[in-house]
PDB file of C-alpha atoms in Angstrom:
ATOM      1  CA  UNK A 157       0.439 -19.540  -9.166  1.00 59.00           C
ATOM      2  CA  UNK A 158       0.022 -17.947  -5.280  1.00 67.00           C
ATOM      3  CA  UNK A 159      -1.517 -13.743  -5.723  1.00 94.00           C
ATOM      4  CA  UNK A 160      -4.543 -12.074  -4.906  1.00 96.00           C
ATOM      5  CA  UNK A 161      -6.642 -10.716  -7.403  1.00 96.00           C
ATOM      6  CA  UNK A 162      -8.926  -7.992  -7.764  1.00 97.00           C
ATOM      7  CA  UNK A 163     -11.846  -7.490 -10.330  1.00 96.00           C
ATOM      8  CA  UNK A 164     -12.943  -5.547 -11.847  1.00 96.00           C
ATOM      9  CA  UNK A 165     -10.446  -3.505 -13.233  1.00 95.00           C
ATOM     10  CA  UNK A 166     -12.611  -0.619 -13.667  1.00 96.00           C
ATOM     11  CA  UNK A 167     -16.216  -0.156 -12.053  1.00 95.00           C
ATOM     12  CA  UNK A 168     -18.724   2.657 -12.700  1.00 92.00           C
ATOM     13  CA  UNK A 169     -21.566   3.867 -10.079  1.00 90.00           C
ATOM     14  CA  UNK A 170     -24.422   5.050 -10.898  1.00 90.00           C
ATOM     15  CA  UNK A 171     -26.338   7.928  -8.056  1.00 85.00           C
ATOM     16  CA  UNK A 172     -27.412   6.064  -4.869  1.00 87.00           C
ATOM     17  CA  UNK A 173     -26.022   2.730  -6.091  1.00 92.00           C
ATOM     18  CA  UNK A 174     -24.091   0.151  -3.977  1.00 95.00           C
ATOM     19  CA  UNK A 175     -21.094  -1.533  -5.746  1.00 96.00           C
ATOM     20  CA  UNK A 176     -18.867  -4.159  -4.324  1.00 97.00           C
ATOM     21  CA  UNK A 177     -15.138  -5.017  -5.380  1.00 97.00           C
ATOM     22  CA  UNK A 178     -14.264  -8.276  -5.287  1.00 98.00           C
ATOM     23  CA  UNK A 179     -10.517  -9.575  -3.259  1.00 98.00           C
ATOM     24  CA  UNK A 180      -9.520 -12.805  -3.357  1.00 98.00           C
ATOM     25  CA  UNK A 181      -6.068 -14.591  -2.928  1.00 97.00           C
ATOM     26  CA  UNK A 182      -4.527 -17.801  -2.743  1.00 96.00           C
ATOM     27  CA  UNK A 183      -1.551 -17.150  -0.222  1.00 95.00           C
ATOM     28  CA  UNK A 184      -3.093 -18.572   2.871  1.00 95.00           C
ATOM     29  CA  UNK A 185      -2.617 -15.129   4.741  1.00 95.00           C
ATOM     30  CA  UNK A 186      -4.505 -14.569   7.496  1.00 94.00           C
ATOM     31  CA  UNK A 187      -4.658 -10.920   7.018  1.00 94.00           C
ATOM     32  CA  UNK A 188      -6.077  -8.867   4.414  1.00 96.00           C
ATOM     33  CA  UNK A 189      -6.677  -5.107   4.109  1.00 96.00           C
ATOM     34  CA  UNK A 190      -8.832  -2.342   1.744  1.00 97.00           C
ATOM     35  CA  UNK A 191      -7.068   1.004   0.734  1.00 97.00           C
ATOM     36  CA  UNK A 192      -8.272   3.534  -1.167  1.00 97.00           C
ATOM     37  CA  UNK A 193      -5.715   5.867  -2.762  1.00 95.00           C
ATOM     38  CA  UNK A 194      -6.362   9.153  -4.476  1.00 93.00           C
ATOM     39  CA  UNK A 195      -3.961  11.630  -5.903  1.00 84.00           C
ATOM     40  CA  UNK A 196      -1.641  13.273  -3.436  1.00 75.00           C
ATOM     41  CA  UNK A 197      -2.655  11.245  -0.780  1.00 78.00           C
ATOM     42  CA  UNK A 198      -0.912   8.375  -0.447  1.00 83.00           C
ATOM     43  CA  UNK A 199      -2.847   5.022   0.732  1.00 92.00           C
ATOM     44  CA  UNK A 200      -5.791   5.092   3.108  1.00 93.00           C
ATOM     45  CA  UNK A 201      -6.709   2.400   5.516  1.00 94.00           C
ATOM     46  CA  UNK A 202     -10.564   1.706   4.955  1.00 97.00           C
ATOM     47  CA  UNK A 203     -11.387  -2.107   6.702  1.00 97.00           C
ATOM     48  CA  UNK A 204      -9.044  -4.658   7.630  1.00 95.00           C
ATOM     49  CA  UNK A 205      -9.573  -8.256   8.966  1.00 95.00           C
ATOM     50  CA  UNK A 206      -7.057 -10.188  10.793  1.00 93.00           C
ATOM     51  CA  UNK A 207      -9.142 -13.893  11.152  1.00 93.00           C
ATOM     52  CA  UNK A 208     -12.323 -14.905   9.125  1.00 95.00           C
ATOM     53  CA  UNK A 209     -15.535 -12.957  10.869  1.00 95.00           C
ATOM     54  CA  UNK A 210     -13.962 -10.592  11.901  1.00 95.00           C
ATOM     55  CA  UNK A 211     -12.842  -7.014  10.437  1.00 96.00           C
ATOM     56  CA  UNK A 212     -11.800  -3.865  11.918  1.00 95.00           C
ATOM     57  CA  UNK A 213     -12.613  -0.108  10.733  1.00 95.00           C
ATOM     58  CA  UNK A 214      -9.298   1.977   9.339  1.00 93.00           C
ATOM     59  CA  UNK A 215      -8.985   5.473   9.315  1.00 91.00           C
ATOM     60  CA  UNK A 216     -12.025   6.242   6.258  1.00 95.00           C
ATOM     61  CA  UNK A 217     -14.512   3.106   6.671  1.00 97.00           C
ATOM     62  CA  UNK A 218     -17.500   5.685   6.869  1.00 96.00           C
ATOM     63  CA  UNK A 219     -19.490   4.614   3.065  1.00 96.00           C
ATOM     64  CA  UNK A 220     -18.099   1.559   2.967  1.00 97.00           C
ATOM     65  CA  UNK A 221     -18.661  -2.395   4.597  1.00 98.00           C
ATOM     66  CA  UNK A 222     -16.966  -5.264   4.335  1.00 98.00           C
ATOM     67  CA  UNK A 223     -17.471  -9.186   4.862  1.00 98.00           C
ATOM     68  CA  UNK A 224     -14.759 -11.773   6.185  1.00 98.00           C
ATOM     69  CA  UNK A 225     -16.832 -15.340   5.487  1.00 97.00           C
ATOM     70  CA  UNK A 226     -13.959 -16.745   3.993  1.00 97.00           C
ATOM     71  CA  UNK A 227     -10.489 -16.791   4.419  1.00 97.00           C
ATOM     72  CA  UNK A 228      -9.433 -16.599   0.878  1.00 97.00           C
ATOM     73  CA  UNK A 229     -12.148 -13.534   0.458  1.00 98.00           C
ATOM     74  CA  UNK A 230     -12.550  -9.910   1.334  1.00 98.00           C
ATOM     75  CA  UNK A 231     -15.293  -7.987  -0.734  1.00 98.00           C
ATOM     76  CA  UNK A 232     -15.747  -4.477  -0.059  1.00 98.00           C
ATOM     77  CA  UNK A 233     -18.866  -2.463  -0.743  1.00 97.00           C
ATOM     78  CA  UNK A 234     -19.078   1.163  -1.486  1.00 96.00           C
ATOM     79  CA  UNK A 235     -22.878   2.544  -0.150  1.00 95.00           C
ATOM     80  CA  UNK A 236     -24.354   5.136  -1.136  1.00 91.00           C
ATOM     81  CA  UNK A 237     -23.714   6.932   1.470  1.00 90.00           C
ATOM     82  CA  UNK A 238     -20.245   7.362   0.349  1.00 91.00           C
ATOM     83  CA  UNK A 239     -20.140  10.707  -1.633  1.00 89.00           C
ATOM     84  CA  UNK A 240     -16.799  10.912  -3.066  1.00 92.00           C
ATOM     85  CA  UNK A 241     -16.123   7.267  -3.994  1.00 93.00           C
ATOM     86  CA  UNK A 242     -13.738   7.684  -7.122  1.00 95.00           C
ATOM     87  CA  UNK A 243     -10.451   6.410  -6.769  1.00 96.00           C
ATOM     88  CA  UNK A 244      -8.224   3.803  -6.804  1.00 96.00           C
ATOM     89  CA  UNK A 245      -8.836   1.085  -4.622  1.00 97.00           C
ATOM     90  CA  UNK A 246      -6.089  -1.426  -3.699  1.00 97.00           C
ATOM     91  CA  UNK A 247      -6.552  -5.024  -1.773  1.00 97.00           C
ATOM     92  CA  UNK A 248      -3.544  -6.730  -0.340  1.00 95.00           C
ATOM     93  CA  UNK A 249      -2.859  -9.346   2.029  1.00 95.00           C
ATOM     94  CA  UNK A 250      -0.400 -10.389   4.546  1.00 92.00           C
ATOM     95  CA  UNK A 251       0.733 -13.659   6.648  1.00 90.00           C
ATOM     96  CA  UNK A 252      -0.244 -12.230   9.924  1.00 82.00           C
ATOM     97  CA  UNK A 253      -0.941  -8.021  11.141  1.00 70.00           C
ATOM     98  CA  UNK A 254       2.149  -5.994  10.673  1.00 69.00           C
ATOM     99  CA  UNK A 255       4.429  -8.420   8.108  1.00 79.00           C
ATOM    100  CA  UNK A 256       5.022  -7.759   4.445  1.00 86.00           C
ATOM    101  CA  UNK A 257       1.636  -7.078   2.182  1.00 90.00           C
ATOM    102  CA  UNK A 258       1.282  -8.010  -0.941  1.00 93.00           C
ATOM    103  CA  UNK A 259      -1.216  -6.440  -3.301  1.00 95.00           C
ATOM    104  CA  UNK A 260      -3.726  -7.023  -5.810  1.00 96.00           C
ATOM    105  CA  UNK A 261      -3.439  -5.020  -9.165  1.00 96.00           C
ATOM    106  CA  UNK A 262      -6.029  -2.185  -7.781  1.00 96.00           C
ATOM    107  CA  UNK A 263      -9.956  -1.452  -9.073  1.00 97.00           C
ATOM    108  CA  UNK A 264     -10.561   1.904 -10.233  1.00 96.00           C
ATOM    109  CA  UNK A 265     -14.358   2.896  -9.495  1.00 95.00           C
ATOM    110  CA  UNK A 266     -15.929   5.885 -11.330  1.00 93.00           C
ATOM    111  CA  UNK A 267     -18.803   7.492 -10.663  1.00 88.00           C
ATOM    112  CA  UNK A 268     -21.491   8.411 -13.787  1.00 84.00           C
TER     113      UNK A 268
ATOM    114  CA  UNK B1388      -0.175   9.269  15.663  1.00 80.00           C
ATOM    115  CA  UNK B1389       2.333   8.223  13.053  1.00 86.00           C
ATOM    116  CA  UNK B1390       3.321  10.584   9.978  1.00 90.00           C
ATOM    117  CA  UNK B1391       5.542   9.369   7.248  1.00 94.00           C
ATOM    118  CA  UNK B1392       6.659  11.700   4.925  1.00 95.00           C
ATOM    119  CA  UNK B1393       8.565  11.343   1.819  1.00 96.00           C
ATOM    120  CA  UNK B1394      10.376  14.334  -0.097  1.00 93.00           C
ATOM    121  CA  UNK B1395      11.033  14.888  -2.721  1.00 93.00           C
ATOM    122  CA  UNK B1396       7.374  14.182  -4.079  1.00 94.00           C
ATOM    123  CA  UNK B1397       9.060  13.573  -7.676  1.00 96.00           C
ATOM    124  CA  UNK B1398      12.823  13.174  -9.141  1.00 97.00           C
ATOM    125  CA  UNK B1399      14.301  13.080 -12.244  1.00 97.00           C
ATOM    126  CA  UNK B1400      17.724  11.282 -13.073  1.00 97.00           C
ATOM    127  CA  UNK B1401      19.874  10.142 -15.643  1.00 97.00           C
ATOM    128  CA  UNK B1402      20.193   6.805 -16.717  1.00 98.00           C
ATOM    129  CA  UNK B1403      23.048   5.262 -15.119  1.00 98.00           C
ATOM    130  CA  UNK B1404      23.487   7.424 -12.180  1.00 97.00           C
ATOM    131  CA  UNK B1405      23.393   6.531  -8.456  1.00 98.00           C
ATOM    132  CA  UNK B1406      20.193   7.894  -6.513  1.00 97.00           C
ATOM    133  CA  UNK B1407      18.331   8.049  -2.686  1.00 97.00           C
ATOM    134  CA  UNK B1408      15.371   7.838  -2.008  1.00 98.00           C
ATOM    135  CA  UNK B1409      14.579   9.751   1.591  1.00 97.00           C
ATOM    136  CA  UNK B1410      11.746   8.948   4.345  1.00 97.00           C
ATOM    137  CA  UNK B1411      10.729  10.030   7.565  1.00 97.00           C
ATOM    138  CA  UNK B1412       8.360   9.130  10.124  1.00 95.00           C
ATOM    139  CA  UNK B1413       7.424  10.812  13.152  1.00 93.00           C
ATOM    140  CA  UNK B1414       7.194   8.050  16.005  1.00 88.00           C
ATOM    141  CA  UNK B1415      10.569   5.915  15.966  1.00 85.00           C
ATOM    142  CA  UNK B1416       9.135   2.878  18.041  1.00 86.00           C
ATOM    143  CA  UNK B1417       8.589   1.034  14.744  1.00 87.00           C
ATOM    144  CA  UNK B1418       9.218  -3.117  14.477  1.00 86.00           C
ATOM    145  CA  UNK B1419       9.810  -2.645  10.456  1.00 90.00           C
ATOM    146  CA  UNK B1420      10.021  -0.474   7.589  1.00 93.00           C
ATOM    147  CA  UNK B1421       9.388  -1.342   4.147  1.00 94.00           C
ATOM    148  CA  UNK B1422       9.668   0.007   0.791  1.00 97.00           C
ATOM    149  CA  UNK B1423       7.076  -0.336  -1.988  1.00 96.00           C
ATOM    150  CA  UNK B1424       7.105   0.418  -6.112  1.00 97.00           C
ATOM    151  CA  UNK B1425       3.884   0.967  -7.779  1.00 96.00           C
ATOM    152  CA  UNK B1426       4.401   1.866 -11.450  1.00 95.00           C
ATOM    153  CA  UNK B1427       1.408   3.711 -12.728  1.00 91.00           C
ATOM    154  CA  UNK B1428      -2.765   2.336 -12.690  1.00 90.00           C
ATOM    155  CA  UNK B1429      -1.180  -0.455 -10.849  1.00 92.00           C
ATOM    156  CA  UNK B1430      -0.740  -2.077  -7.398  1.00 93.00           C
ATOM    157  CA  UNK B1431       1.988  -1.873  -5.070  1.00 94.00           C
ATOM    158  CA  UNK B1432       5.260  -4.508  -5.128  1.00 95.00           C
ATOM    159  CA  UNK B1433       6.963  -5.165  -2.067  1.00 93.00           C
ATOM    160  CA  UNK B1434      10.833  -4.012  -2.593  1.00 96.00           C
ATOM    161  CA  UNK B1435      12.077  -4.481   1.018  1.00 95.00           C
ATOM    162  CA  UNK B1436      11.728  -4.655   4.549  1.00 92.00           C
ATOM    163  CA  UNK B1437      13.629  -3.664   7.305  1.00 93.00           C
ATOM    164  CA  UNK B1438      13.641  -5.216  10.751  1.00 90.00           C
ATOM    165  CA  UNK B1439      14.396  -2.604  13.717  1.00 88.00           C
ATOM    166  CA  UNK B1440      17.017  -4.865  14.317  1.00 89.00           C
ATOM    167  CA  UNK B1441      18.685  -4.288  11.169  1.00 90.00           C
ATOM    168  CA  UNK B1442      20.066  -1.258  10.123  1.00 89.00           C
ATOM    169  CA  UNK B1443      20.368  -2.127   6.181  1.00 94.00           C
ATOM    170  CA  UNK B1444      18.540  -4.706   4.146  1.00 94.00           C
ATOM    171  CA  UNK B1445      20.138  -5.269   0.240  1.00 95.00           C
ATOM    172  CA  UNK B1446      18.145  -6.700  -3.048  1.00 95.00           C
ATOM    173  CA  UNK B1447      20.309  -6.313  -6.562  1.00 97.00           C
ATOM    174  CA  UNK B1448      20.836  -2.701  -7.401  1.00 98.00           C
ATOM    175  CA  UNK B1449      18.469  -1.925  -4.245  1.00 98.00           C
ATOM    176  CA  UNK B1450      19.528  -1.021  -0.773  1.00 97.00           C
ATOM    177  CA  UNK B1451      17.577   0.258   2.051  1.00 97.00           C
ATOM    178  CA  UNK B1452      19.138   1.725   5.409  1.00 96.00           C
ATOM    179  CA  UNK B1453      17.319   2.820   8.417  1.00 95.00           C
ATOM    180  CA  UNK B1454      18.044   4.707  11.730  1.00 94.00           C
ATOM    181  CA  UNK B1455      15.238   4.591  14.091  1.00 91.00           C
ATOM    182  CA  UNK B1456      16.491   6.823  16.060  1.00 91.00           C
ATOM    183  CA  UNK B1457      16.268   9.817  13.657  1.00 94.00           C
ATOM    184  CA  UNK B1458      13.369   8.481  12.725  1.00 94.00           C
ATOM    185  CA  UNK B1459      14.460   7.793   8.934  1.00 96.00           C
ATOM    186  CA  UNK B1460      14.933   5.431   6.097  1.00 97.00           C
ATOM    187  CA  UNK B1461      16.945   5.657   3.201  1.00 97.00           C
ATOM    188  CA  UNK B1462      16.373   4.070  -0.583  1.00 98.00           C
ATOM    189  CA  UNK B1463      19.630   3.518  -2.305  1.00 98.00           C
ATOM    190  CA  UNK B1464      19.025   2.410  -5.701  1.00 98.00           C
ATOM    191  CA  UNK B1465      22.643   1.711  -7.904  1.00 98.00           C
ATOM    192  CA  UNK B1466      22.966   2.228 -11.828  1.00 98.00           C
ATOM    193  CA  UNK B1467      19.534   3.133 -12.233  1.00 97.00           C
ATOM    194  CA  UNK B1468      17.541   1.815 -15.381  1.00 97.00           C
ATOM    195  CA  UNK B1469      14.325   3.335 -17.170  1.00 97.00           C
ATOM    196  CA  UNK B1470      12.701   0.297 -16.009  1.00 97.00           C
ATOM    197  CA  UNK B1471      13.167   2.009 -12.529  1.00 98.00           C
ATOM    198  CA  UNK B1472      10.564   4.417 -13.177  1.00 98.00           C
ATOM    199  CA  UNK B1473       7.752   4.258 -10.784  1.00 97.00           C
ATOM    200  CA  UNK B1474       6.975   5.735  -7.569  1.00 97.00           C
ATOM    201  CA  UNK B1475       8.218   4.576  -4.617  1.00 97.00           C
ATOM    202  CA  UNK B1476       6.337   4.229  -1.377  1.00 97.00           C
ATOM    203  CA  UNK B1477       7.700   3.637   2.357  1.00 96.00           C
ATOM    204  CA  UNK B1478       5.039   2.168   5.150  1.00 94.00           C
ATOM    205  CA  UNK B1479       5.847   1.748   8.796  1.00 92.00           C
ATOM    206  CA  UNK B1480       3.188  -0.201  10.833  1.00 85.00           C
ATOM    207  CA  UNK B1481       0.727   1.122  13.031  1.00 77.00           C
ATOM    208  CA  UNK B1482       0.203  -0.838  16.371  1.00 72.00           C
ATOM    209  CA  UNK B1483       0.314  -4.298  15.221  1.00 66.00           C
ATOM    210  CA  UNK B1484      -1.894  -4.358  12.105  1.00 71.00           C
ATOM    211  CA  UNK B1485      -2.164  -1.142  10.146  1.00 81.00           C
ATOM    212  CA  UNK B1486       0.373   0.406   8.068  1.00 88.00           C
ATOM    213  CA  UNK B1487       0.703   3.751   7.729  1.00 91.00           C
ATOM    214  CA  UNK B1488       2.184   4.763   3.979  1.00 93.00           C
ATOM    215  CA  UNK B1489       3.801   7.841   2.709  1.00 94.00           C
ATOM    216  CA  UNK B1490       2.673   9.854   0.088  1.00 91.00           C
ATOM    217  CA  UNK B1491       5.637   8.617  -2.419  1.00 95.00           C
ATOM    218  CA  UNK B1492       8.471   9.924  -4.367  1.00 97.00           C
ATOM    219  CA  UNK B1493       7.624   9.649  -8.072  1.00 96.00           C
ATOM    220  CA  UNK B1494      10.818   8.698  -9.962  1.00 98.00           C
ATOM    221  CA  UNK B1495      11.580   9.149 -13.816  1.00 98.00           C
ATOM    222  CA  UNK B1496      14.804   7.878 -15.117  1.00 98.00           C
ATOM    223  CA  UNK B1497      15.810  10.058 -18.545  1.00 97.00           C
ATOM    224  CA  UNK B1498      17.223   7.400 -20.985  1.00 95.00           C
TER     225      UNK B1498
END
């Protein structure tokens, strides 16, 4: 069965902590993408990665890193250095830049 | 820069009836348009997309128009359903890699 999965579901930070979200899918897509979305807002574009090793910043990567060591993979990591880091936070993929995404079912991170 | 903006930000309708769904973006020289529906704590689900080729792209009880040249799409969903509650995103791409996504129109169909 062909997706992309995020876990976990939920995710709590604790003060100065880094936390990484885990993306993975099974669709052979070359592209894959981290948004974070908050209420009112719509999505934001935080990293995407268009080939394995290599990612590019979106419009709110400041706080956060990424990897690309794998094609089927695409962890983010929320630093400390991010001070506002609850919301949703959705993963999707697509074939090549610019064609249809598909996304995972979303991580909500909370901060204690 | 590209701005997509969807109004209203929520609807209500009766079950049954015909509805659209509006959107708008700012810079027309888009390749595609598509519609998403994320129903709530979830991720999105790709409805439709739109080449800039076509001007109308059908799926069931779904139908989605657009006119570049306005710089606006259209969601035309028939006989609507409770099920079709959700909220309903449009994203146009930015360059050749990013999408840019509206804010949504929240729809609530009233058995």
């Amino acid at each position: 069965d062909g997706g992309i999965t995020q876990s976990p579901k939920y995710l709590f930070r604790k003060e100065g902590q880094n936390v990484t979200l885990s993306c993975e899918q099974n669709l052979n897509h070359d592209a894959m993408y981290w948004y974070r979305q908050d209420p009112g807002q719509g999505l934001r574009l935080i990293y995407y990665s268009q080939i394995v090793n290599d990612f590019q910043k979106g419009d709110i990567a400041e706080g956060y890193s990424v990897s690309r060591e794998k094609k089927e993979s695409f962890p983010l990591t929320v630093t400390s250095a991010q001070k506002n880091p609850t919301a949703f936070y959705l993963c999707a993929s697509s074939k090549v830049g610019g064609e249809t995404q598909y996304f995972g079912p979303g991580t909500r991170l909370l901060v204690l | 820069k590209q701005e997509v903006t969807q109004i209203p930000a929520a609807l209500s309708v009766p079950e049954g009836e015909n509805l659209v769904l509006n959107c708008s973006f700012t810079d027309s020289a888009i390749y595609n348009l598509q519609w998403f529906r994320q129903d709530p704590g979830k991720g999105l689900t790709s409805l439709l997309l739109i080449q800039s080729s076509q001007r109308e792209q059908t799926s069931g009880r779904l139908n989605a128009s657009l006119d570049k040249s306005s710089g606006r799409s259209t969601l035309y969903i028939a006989a609507s359903q409770p099920g079709d509650s959700a909220t309903y995103l449009c994203a146009v791409p930015f360059g050749n890699e990013k999408l840019t996504f509206g804010t949504g129109t929240r729809l609530t169909i009233i058995p």
